[in-house]
Short mmCIF file of C-alpha atoms in Angstrom, two decimals:
data_model
loop_
_atom_site.label_atom_id
_atom_site.label_comp_id
_atom_site.label_asym_id
_atom_site.label_seq_id
_atom_site.Cartn_x
_atom_site.Cartn_y
_atom_site.Cartn_z
CA UNK A 1 69.59 24.95 83.77
CA UNK A 2 67.56 28.18 83.54
CA UNK A 3 69.91 31.12 82.90
CA UNK A 4 69.29 34.12 85.16
CA UNK A 5 69.78 37.80 84.43
CA UNK A 6 69.54 39.48 87.81
CA UNK A 7 68.24 42.98 88.49
CA UNK A 8 70.61 44.02 91.28
CA UNK A 9 73.84 43.03 93.00
CA UNK A 10 76.58 44.73 95.02
CA UNK A 11 79.56 42.65 93.89
CA UNK A 12 81.49 45.80 92.96
CA UNK A 13 81.16 47.01 96.56
CA UNK A 14 82.68 43.80 97.92
CA UNK A 15 85.48 43.70 95.35
CA UNK A 16 86.26 47.40 95.88
CA UNK A 17 86.45 47.03 99.65
CA UNK A 18 88.74 44.03 99.37
CA UNK A 19 90.89 45.82 96.78
CA UNK A 20 91.36 48.71 99.21
CA UNK A 21 92.60 46.13 101.73
CA UNK A 22 95.17 44.76 99.29
CA UNK A 23 93.27 41.94 97.58
CA UNK A 24 93.33 41.31 93.83
CA UNK A 25 89.73 41.84 92.60
CA UNK A 26 90.40 40.21 89.23
CA UNK A 27 91.64 36.99 90.84
CA UNK A 28 88.82 37.09 93.41
CA UNK A 29 86.15 37.26 90.72
CA UNK A 30 87.74 35.04 88.10
CA UNK A 31 89.12 32.29 90.35
CA UNK A 32 86.44 32.38 93.04
CA UNK A 33 86.28 32.95 96.78
CA UNK A 34 84.29 31.76 99.77
CA UNK A 35 83.42 35.34 100.64
CA UNK A 36 80.16 37.07 99.73
CA UNK A 37 77.78 35.84 97.06
CA UNK A 38 79.08 36.38 93.51
CA UNK A 39 82.19 35.41 91.60
CA UNK A 40 82.73 33.82 88.21
CA UNK A 41 82.72 30.15 89.25
CA UNK A 42 79.69 30.44 91.53
CA UNK A 43 77.80 32.46 88.92
CA UNK A 44 78.38 29.71 86.34
CA UNK A 45 77.41 26.99 88.81
CA UNK A 46 74.09 28.71 89.55
CA UNK A 47 73.28 29.86 86.03
CA UNK A 48 73.73 33.53 86.94
CA UNK A 49 74.53 34.79 83.46
CA UNK A 50 74.58 38.51 84.25
CA UNK A 51 72.94 41.39 86.02
CA UNK A 52 72.86 45.04 86.99
CA UNK A 53 76.02 45.71 88.99
CA UNK A 54 75.72 48.65 91.35
CA UNK A 55 78.08 51.55 91.88
CA UNK A 56 77.09 52.31 95.48
CA UNK A 57 78.74 54.82 97.83
CA UNK A 58 78.79 53.42 101.40
CA UNK A 59 77.21 55.29 104.29
CA UNK A 60 79.61 54.89 107.19
CA UNK A 61 77.22 56.27 109.80
CA UNK A 62 74.35 53.83 109.11
CA UNK A 63 73.89 51.29 111.90
CA UNK A 64 70.81 49.10 111.53
CA UNK A 65 68.62 49.19 114.64
CA UNK A 66 67.87 45.98 116.50
CA UNK A 67 64.19 44.96 116.68
CA UNK A 68 62.33 45.76 119.88
CA UNK A 69 60.28 43.23 121.86
CA UNK A 70 57.57 43.34 119.18
CA UNK A 71 60.07 42.83 116.35
CA UNK A 72 59.73 46.44 115.22
CA UNK A 73 62.65 48.64 114.23
CA UNK A 74 63.29 52.02 112.62
CA UNK A 75 66.79 52.93 111.48
CA UNK A 76 67.11 56.68 110.78
CA UNK A 77 68.22 57.63 107.29
CA UNK A 78 71.93 57.76 106.68
CA UNK A 79 73.45 61.23 106.51
CA UNK A 80 73.76 62.92 103.11
CA UNK A 81 77.14 62.47 101.39
CA UNK A 82 79.46 65.09 99.96
CA UNK A 83 79.81 65.03 96.20
CA UNK A 84 83.59 65.12 95.71
CA UNK A 85 84.49 61.97 97.71
CA UNK A 86 81.39 60.25 96.30
CA UNK A 87 82.60 60.97 92.77
CA UNK A 88 86.05 59.60 93.61
CA UNK A 89 84.57 56.32 94.86
CA UNK A 90 82.20 56.05 91.90
CA UNK A 91 85.11 56.46 89.49
CA UNK A 92 87.14 53.84 91.36
CA UNK A 93 84.28 51.34 91.07
CA UNK A 94 83.64 52.15 87.42
CA UNK A 95 87.36 51.68 86.72
CA UNK A 96 87.19 48.33 88.53
CA UNK A 97 84.28 47.28 86.32
CA UNK A 98 86.35 48.14 83.24
CA UNK A 99 89.36 46.24 84.58
CA UNK A 100 87.17 43.16 84.93
CA UNK A 101 85.94 43.71 81.38
CA UNK A 102 89.43 44.15 79.96
CA UNK A 103 90.63 40.99 81.72
CA UNK A 104 87.73 38.96 80.30
CA UNK A 105 86.30 38.23 83.76
CA UNK A 106 82.99 39.76 82.67
CA UNK A 107 81.69 41.87 79.81
CA UNK A 108 80.18 45.36 80.24
CA UNK A 109 77.00 45.39 78.16
CA UNK A 110 75.26 48.47 76.76
CA UNK A 111 72.45 46.76 74.84
CA UNK A 112 70.31 43.67 75.13
CA UNK A 113 72.02 42.24 72.05
CA UNK A 114 75.31 42.50 73.91
CA UNK A 115 73.75 40.82 76.95
CA UNK A 116 72.53 37.91 74.83
CA UNK A 117 75.90 37.55 73.09
CA UNK A 118 77.71 37.49 76.44
CA UNK A 119 75.32 34.80 77.67
CA UNK A 120 75.93 32.76 74.52
CA UNK A 121 79.69 33.15 75.01
CA UNK A 122 79.48 32.07 78.65
CA UNK A 123 80.75 35.42 79.95
CA UNK A 124 79.02 37.26 82.80
CA UNK A 125 76.97 40.11 81.28
CA UNK A 126 77.48 43.16 83.52
CA UNK A 127 75.27 46.23 83.18
CA UNK A 128 76.63 49.25 85.06
CA UNK A 129 74.09 50.70 87.50
CA UNK A 130 74.42 53.66 89.91
CA UNK A 131 72.62 53.20 93.24
CA UNK A 132 72.20 56.72 94.62
CA UNK A 133 73.40 59.65 92.53
CA UNK A 134 75.62 61.51 95.00
CA UNK A 135 78.45 61.40 92.43
CA UNK A 136 76.49 63.47 89.89
CA UNK A 137 76.60 67.26 89.58
CA UNK A 138 73.69 69.67 89.24
CA UNK A 139 74.44 70.27 85.55
CA UNK A 140 74.48 66.50 84.91
CA UNK A 141 77.78 66.76 83.04
CA UNK A 142 79.08 63.71 84.93
CA UNK A 143 76.03 61.76 83.78
CA UNK A 144 77.19 62.16 80.19
CA UNK A 145 80.64 60.86 81.11
CA UNK A 146 79.31 57.88 83.06
CA UNK A 147 76.96 57.06 80.18
CA UNK A 148 79.88 57.09 77.74
CA UNK A 149 81.68 54.68 80.09
CA UNK A 150 78.77 52.24 80.12
CA UNK A 151 76.22 53.45 82.70
CA UNK A 152 72.76 52.30 81.61
CA UNK A 153 70.74 52.32 84.83
CA UNK A 154 70.51 54.44 87.98
CA UNK A 155 68.48 54.91 91.12
CA UNK A 156 68.23 58.62 92.01
CA UNK A 157 68.54 57.80 95.72
CA UNK A 158 69.60 55.07 98.09
CA UNK A 159 68.08 55.01 101.61
CA UNK A 160 69.29 58.52 102.33
CA UNK A 161 68.51 61.96 100.93
CA UNK A 162 70.55 63.74 98.29
CA UNK A 163 70.30 66.62 95.82
CA UNK A 164 67.91 64.62 93.63
CA UNK A 165 65.40 63.20 96.08
CA UNK A 166 64.53 61.38 99.27
CA UNK A 167 64.97 57.74 100.24
CA UNK A 168 63.00 55.42 102.50
CA UNK A 169 64.50 54.23 105.81
CA UNK A 170 65.07 50.64 106.85
CA UNK A 171 62.01 50.31 109.07
CA UNK A 172 59.31 47.77 110.05
CA UNK A 173 56.41 48.13 110.07
CA UNK A 174 56.32 51.28 107.97
CA UNK A 175 54.73 52.62 104.80
CA UNK A 176 56.93 53.66 101.86
CA UNK A 177 55.14 57.02 102.14
CA UNK A 178 57.97 58.16 104.37
CA UNK A 179 58.85 61.66 103.16
CA UNK A 180 59.13 64.02 100.20
CA UNK A 181 59.90 62.86 96.67
CA UNK A 182 62.07 64.28 93.90
CA UNK A 183 63.71 67.68 94.13
CA UNK A 184 63.79 70.07 91.18
CA UNK A 185 67.16 68.55 90.24
CA UNK A 186 65.60 65.11 90.53
CA UNK A 187 62.97 65.97 87.94
CA UNK A 188 65.77 67.19 85.63
CA UNK A 189 67.66 63.94 86.18
CA UNK A 190 64.61 61.84 85.28
CA UNK A 191 64.02 63.83 82.08
CA UNK A 192 67.69 63.48 81.13
CA UNK A 193 67.57 59.71 81.69
CA UNK A 194 64.51 59.44 79.45
CA UNK A 195 66.29 61.36 76.69
CA UNK A 196 69.48 59.31 76.96
CA UNK A 197 67.89 55.92 77.45
CA UNK A 198 69.01 55.26 81.03
CA UNK A 199 66.79 53.04 83.18
CA UNK A 200 65.44 54.68 86.36
CA UNK A 201 65.29 52.40 89.40
CA UNK A 202 62.68 53.10 92.10
CA UNK A 203 63.85 50.51 94.62
CA UNK A 204 64.91 52.92 97.42
CA UNK A 205 62.82 56.02 96.75
CA UNK A 206 59.86 57.21 98.82
CA UNK A 207 56.34 56.58 97.58
CA UNK A 208 56.04 60.29 96.78
CA UNK A 209 59.23 60.00 94.72
CA UNK A 210 57.81 56.95 92.96
CA UNK A 211 54.80 58.94 91.80
CA UNK A 212 57.01 61.89 90.86
CA UNK A 213 58.98 59.62 88.54
CA UNK A 214 55.81 58.02 87.20
CA UNK A 215 54.35 61.36 86.14
CA UNK A 216 57.64 62.62 84.65
CA UNK A 217 59.08 59.61 82.84
CA UNK A 218 57.61 57.88 79.81
CA UNK A 219 59.71 54.74 80.37
CA UNK A 220 58.56 51.50 82.02
CA UNK A 221 58.54 51.78 85.82
CA UNK A 222 61.29 49.68 87.39
CA UNK A 223 61.84 48.52 90.97
CA UNK A 224 64.94 46.40 90.58
CA UNK A 225 65.05 44.75 94.02
CA UNK A 226 61.79 45.14 95.92
CA UNK A 227 59.06 42.91 97.32
CA UNK A 228 55.42 43.01 98.45
CA UNK A 229 54.47 45.39 101.27
CA UNK A 230 51.23 43.50 101.93
CA UNK A 231 53.33 40.43 102.83
CA UNK A 232 56.30 42.12 104.52
CA UNK A 233 55.54 45.63 105.73
CA UNK A 234 59.00 47.17 105.47
CA UNK A 235 59.27 50.67 104.04
CA UNK A 236 61.35 49.35 101.12
CA UNK A 237 58.58 47.13 99.76
CA UNK A 238 55.89 48.11 97.24
CA UNK A 239 52.23 48.77 97.87
CA UNK A 240 49.49 47.28 95.72
CA UNK A 241 48.88 50.69 94.17
CA UNK A 242 52.53 51.00 93.16
CA UNK A 243 52.46 47.54 91.60
CA UNK A 244 49.30 48.44 89.71
CA UNK A 245 51.14 51.43 88.20
CA UNK A 246 54.09 49.22 87.25
CA UNK A 247 51.70 46.84 85.51
CA UNK A 248 49.99 49.68 83.62
CA UNK A 249 53.38 50.95 82.39
CA UNK A 250 54.58 47.43 81.48
CA UNK A 251 57.43 47.79 83.92
CA UNK A 252 59.10 45.29 86.22
CA UNK A 253 59.79 44.33 89.84
CA UNK A 254 62.79 42.17 90.70
CA UNK A 255 62.32 39.86 93.69
CA UNK A 256 64.77 40.88 96.42
CA UNK A 257 66.32 37.85 98.15
CA UNK A 258 66.94 39.88 101.35
CA UNK A 259 65.31 37.94 104.17
CA UNK A 260 64.25 41.18 105.90
CA UNK A 261 62.10 41.93 102.86
CA UNK A 262 60.68 38.40 102.56
CA UNK A 263 59.76 37.35 106.10
CA UNK A 264 56.45 38.46 107.62
CA UNK A 265 58.39 39.43 110.76
CA UNK A 266 61.12 41.20 108.69
CA UNK A 267 63.87 39.65 110.81
CA UNK A 268 67.46 39.32 109.55
CA UNK A 269 67.40 35.53 109.79
CA UNK A 270 68.91 33.38 107.05
CA UNK A 271 66.77 30.48 108.23
CA UNK A 272 64.09 31.62 105.79
CA UNK A 273 62.14 29.21 103.62
CA UNK A 274 62.19 29.39 99.84
CA UNK A 275 58.40 29.16 100.12
CA UNK A 276 58.40 32.81 101.18
CA UNK A 277 60.26 33.76 97.99
CA UNK A 278 57.68 31.88 95.94
CA UNK A 279 54.88 33.54 97.91
CA UNK A 280 56.13 37.02 96.98
CA UNK A 281 56.53 35.95 93.34
CA UNK A 282 53.00 34.51 93.33
CA UNK A 283 51.55 37.72 94.75
CA UNK A 284 53.34 39.91 92.23
CA UNK A 285 52.37 37.68 89.30
CA UNK A 286 48.74 37.71 90.39
CA UNK A 287 48.80 41.49 90.81
CA UNK A 288 50.88 42.51 87.78
CA UNK A 289 51.00 39.53 85.43
CA UNK A 290 53.89 37.24 84.58
CA UNK A 291 55.50 39.80 82.23
CA UNK A 292 56.19 42.32 85.02
CA UNK A 293 58.01 40.08 87.52
CA UNK A 294 61.68 39.08 87.60
CA UNK A 295 64.60 38.54 89.98
CA UNK A 296 66.67 41.21 91.76
CA UNK A 297 68.73 39.26 94.28
CA UNK A 298 70.68 42.00 96.12
CA UNK A 299 73.56 39.51 96.27
CA UNK A 300 76.55 40.91 98.19
CA UNK A 301 74.26 43.52 99.73
CA UNK A 302 71.95 41.55 102.04
CA UNK A 303 71.40 38.38 104.04
CA UNK A 304 69.79 35.78 101.74
CA UNK A 305 68.07 32.48 102.65
CA UNK A 306 70.61 29.82 103.61
CA UNK A 307 69.09 27.41 101.07
CA UNK A 308 70.23 29.88 98.37
CA UNK A 309 73.46 30.88 100.17
CA UNK A 310 75.11 32.51 97.14
CA UNK A 311 74.97 32.72 93.34
CA UNK A 312 75.58 29.00 93.04
CA UNK A 313 72.21 28.38 94.71
CA UNK A 314 70.06 30.26 92.19
CA UNK A 315 68.74 27.08 90.61
CA UNK A 316 67.18 26.09 93.95
CA UNK A 317 64.81 29.03 93.57
CA UNK A 318 64.15 28.04 89.95
CA UNK A 319 63.33 24.53 91.13
CA UNK A 320 61.00 25.88 93.81
CA UNK A 321 59.17 27.98 91.23
CA UNK A 322 58.89 24.99 88.90
CA UNK A 323 57.51 22.89 91.74
CA UNK A 324 54.98 25.67 92.44
CA UNK A 325 53.62 25.25 88.91
CA UNK A 326 55.50 27.76 86.78
CA UNK A 327 55.93 26.39 83.25
CA UNK A 328 59.11 26.64 81.16
CA UNK A 329 57.96 29.77 79.31
CA UNK A 330 57.07 31.46 82.60
CA UNK A 331 60.44 30.56 84.14
CA UNK A 332 62.27 32.03 81.15
CA UNK A 333 60.36 35.28 81.63
CA UNK A 334 60.96 35.43 85.38
CA UNK A 335 64.65 34.54 85.08
CA UNK A 336 65.74 36.80 82.21
CA UNK A 337 63.32 37.62 79.39
CA UNK A 338 61.27 40.17 81.32
CA UNK A 339 64.41 42.10 82.22
CA UNK A 340 65.61 42.06 78.62
CA UNK A 341 62.22 43.29 77.38
CA UNK A 342 62.10 46.21 79.81
CA UNK A 343 65.73 47.20 79.28
CA UNK A 344 65.33 47.07 75.50
CA UNK A 345 62.38 49.45 75.64
CA UNK A 346 64.04 51.76 78.16
CA UNK A 347 67.28 51.90 76.16
CA UNK A 348 65.38 52.96 73.00
CA UNK A 349 66.44 49.88 71.07
CA UNK A 350 64.75 49.21 67.70
CA UNK A 351 62.10 46.50 67.85
#
C-alpha cells in the first residue's frame, strides 16, 4: 500500500455540521460512518495517512448554477462574511480538531517530523489549514493565536471576496483572471505568513492574486487542490503560465478529485473515469516535473469519481497511476514526499 498525505479535505466541516445537529464527532471519526468521505477506518483502508484539514466558514447564500444547454455555468461569488461570526465558527472547528487530537483519533502535526512519526504510529496526521481568512483581524493578532494552536497553512480567500483579497467564482468556461488580487491587508498577511512559516494556498484566488503572492512571498508556490485549465476550463484550475511559475519556485499542485475540475465538460457527474485523473497528473508532471505534483482530494467538499467513492478508494488511483507507468519512486513523491518537501521548506525546518 502507498501511504498518502493529502493536500486538502473538508472533514472538519462535515464533523462540525453533524456535531451542531447532535452527533458525536469523536465517535463518527474514530468508529466510522457511511456519510461523507473521511473517517479513521476508511482512511486506514485507503492508506490515507494524513492531510491538510480545512477550517472553512460556510457561505449560506451560495447556490451553484445549473449548466445551460451548452453545459456552461457561472455561479456569482458568495457574499462577503462578517468577521465576528466567522471567528466563532473558526474557533469551534479548531477546538474540534483539538478534541480529536486529545482523544487520539488523529494527531495535530506542526512539523514534517511529526507527520512522519504519526504515519509510523498509524495515527492520522492532521495539519490545520484555514480556507478563507474571514476569521482574521486587520492587525493579524488572531493569526498569532491560531498559529500557537497549530495553524500551519492558509488560503487568503475562498471563492468569495474578503478583507485580504478576491476569489474566483465557480464558472465554466472561464479564465482564472476573474478580478482583482490581494488587498493591502492581503500583502501584509502574505508577508506575515512568510515570517512565521505558514504555507500560503493559492487554490481559490484569482490569477491576479496568484501573481501578487508570487511577487511578495519567497516561499514555494502552493495550489493545494487545483487541476489543469487547458484540460478543464473552470475558473478554479491553473493556466500553463501559473504552473510554470510553480515549477520555477519548486512549489506544488495537489490534484483535486472534484469531478467538475476533472471532466472536459465540467459536469458534476460521479460517473467520471480515473483515466481523467491520470490525464491531469500526466499533464502537470510533463509541465512542472514529478517533484511539483501531488494529491489534494477535496474529500468531504466535492463530488469525487464513483470508482474512488471515499478515502477507502485512494489506492484505486494509486493503481491507475502505476498502470500508467509511474514507478515506485514516482508514486512515493506523488502520494506524500512532494508535500513533505514543500511543507518542510515553507515551515523553515532545518535541512
